């Protein structure tokens, strides 16, 4: 189990296997710094084969209304593309790469992420070997 999880447990007086078993799952989830990801690490160490599922639904992922690119790219990139009038993969492919770089707040990092998802193996280098804005 990661040292960070052990420290969080120890800070909260959970310093034995029995204390972990007693606190699982509800009390553990109320500890600052223990979320579902760290709970999974605790489960792997102390409760093999168990996977606590909360009764509440998880928050809806943010999305950009009217864009078909939701879920494919980070929300910030999808928002920037939508501001530039690009909401479908077809429009994205038609604008690659020069027109994409004209969109405000789309820089080299965004272009690399778009390339990774929609243009695997491609890597646009601007003419004159200058840095993309």
Short mmCIF file of C-alpha atoms in Angstrom, two decimals:
data_model
loop_
_atom_site.label_atom_id
_atom_site.label_comp_id
_atom_site.label_asym_id
_atom_site.label_seq_id
_atom_site.Cartn_x
_atom_site.Cartn_y
_atom_site.Cartn_z
CA UNK A 1 0.00 0.00 0.00
CA UNK A 2 1.38 3.46 -0.84
CA UNK A 3 3.07 5.40 1.95
CA UNK A 4 0.71 8.35 1.40
CA UNK A 5 -2.31 6.17 2.24
CA UNK A 6 -0.56 4.77 5.32
CA UNK A 7 0.19 8.33 6.50
CA UNK A 8 -3.44 9.41 6.04
CA UNK A 9 -4.67 6.39 7.99
CA UNK A 10 -2.12 6.92 10.78
CA UNK A 11 -3.01 10.63 11.05
CA UNK A 12 -6.56 9.54 11.73
CA UNK A 13 -5.72 6.92 14.34
CA UNK A 14 -6.08 3.93 12.05
CA UNK A 15 -2.83 2.10 12.70
CA UNK A 16 -3.70 -1.59 12.56
CA UNK A 17 -5.28 -4.09 10.21
CA UNK A 18 -8.19 -4.46 12.63
CA UNK A 19 -8.74 -0.69 12.67
CA UNK A 20 -8.82 -0.63 8.85
CA UNK A 21 -11.33 -3.50 8.78
CA UNK A 22 -13.50 -1.74 11.37
CA UNK A 23 -13.46 1.58 9.46
CA UNK A 24 -14.13 0.03 6.03
CA UNK A 25 -15.74 1.52 3.93
CA UNK A 26 -17.83 4.41 5.28
CA UNK A 27 -15.46 5.76 7.93
CA UNK A 28 -12.50 5.51 5.54
CA UNK A 29 -14.32 7.55 2.91
CA UNK A 30 -14.97 10.35 5.41
CA UNK A 31 -11.23 10.81 6.01
CA UNK A 32 -9.65 13.80 4.31
CA UNK A 33 -7.48 12.50 1.47
CA UNK A 34 -9.25 9.16 1.04
CA UNK A 35 -11.41 8.99 -2.04
CA UNK A 36 -12.46 6.08 -4.21
CA UNK A 37 -9.02 5.73 -5.82
CA UNK A 38 -7.22 5.40 -2.49
CA UNK A 39 -10.04 3.21 -1.15
CA UNK A 40 -9.35 0.85 -4.07
CA UNK A 41 -5.70 0.63 -2.95
CA UNK A 42 -6.82 -0.19 0.59
CA UNK A 43 -9.22 -2.81 -0.79
CA UNK A 44 -6.45 -4.36 -2.85
CA UNK A 45 -4.23 -4.64 0.25
CA UNK A 46 -6.80 -5.69 2.86
CA UNK A 47 -9.94 -6.85 1.03
CA UNK A 48 -8.92 -8.70 -2.15
CA UNK A 49 -11.88 -9.22 -4.44
CA UNK A 50 -14.01 -6.52 -2.78
CA UNK A 51 -15.02 -3.29 -4.49
CA UNK A 52 -17.28 -0.96 -2.53
CA UNK A 53 -19.77 0.86 -4.74
CA UNK A 54 -21.34 4.00 -3.27
CA UNK A 55 -25.12 4.16 -3.40
CA UNK A 56 -25.11 7.68 -4.84
CA UNK A 57 -24.41 8.34 -8.47
CA UNK A 58 -21.16 9.94 -9.51
CA UNK A 59 -21.13 13.49 -10.80
CA UNK A 60 -21.81 13.97 -14.48
CA UNK A 61 -18.71 14.76 -16.47
CA UNK A 62 -18.65 18.31 -17.83
CA UNK A 63 -19.39 18.60 -21.51
CA UNK A 64 -19.87 21.19 -24.21
CA UNK A 65 -23.44 21.41 -25.44
CA UNK A 66 -23.80 20.56 -29.12
CA UNK A 67 -20.32 19.13 -29.61
CA UNK A 68 -19.70 15.60 -30.87
CA UNK A 69 -16.14 15.83 -29.49
CA UNK A 70 -17.22 15.43 -25.84
CA UNK A 71 -15.38 12.57 -24.19
CA UNK A 72 -12.78 12.33 -26.93
CA UNK A 73 -10.75 15.36 -25.82
CA UNK A 74 -10.36 17.31 -22.58
CA UNK A 75 -13.24 19.71 -21.91
CA UNK A 76 -11.01 22.81 -22.22
CA UNK A 77 -9.97 21.79 -25.75
CA UNK A 78 -13.56 20.94 -26.73
CA UNK A 79 -14.69 24.37 -25.46
CA UNK A 80 -11.97 26.16 -27.41
CA UNK A 81 -12.84 24.22 -30.55
CA UNK A 82 -16.54 25.01 -30.11
CA UNK A 83 -15.73 28.73 -29.76
CA UNK A 84 -13.91 28.36 -33.08
CA UNK A 85 -16.96 26.73 -34.67
CA UNK A 86 -15.60 23.16 -34.61
CA UNK A 87 -17.99 20.64 -33.07
CA UNK A 88 -17.58 17.47 -35.16
CA UNK A 89 -14.65 15.21 -36.00
CA UNK A 90 -15.15 16.05 -39.68
CA UNK A 91 -14.78 19.79 -39.02
CA UNK A 92 -11.73 19.06 -36.87
CA UNK A 93 -10.06 17.05 -39.62
CA UNK A 94 -10.84 19.74 -42.20
CA UNK A 95 -9.29 22.45 -40.02
CA UNK A 96 -6.13 20.50 -39.11
CA UNK A 97 -3.55 21.92 -38.55
CA UNK A 98 -3.33 25.54 -39.70
CA UNK A 99 -6.92 26.60 -39.01
CA UNK A 100 -6.82 24.96 -35.58
CA UNK A 101 -3.85 27.07 -34.58
CA UNK A 102 -5.81 30.22 -35.41
CA UNK A 103 -8.30 29.41 -32.63
CA UNK A 104 -7.69 31.43 -29.49
CA UNK A 105 -6.37 29.35 -26.56
CA UNK A 106 -5.39 26.38 -28.71
CA UNK A 107 -1.65 26.03 -28.54
CA UNK A 108 0.95 23.36 -29.08
CA UNK A 109 -0.17 21.22 -26.11
CA UNK A 110 -3.76 21.20 -27.35
CA UNK A 111 -2.62 20.41 -30.88
CA UNK A 112 -0.53 17.48 -29.60
CA UNK A 113 -3.55 16.09 -27.72
CA UNK A 114 -5.75 16.47 -30.82
CA UNK A 115 -3.06 14.70 -32.87
CA UNK A 116 -2.83 11.90 -30.32
CA UNK A 117 -6.58 11.25 -30.49
CA UNK A 118 -7.53 12.06 -34.09
CA UNK A 119 -4.26 11.91 -36.04
CA UNK A 120 -2.15 9.10 -34.53
CA UNK A 121 1.39 9.15 -35.81
CA UNK A 122 1.16 12.68 -37.21
CA UNK A 123 3.10 15.60 -35.79
CA UNK A 124 2.68 19.04 -37.34
CA UNK A 125 5.73 21.29 -37.35
CA UNK A 126 5.13 24.89 -38.37
CA UNK A 127 7.11 26.25 -41.34
CA UNK A 128 10.42 27.84 -40.43
CA UNK A 129 10.73 25.54 -37.40
CA UNK A 130 9.27 28.22 -35.12
CA UNK A 131 7.47 27.43 -31.90
CA UNK A 132 3.68 27.12 -32.17
CA UNK A 133 2.01 29.92 -30.21
#
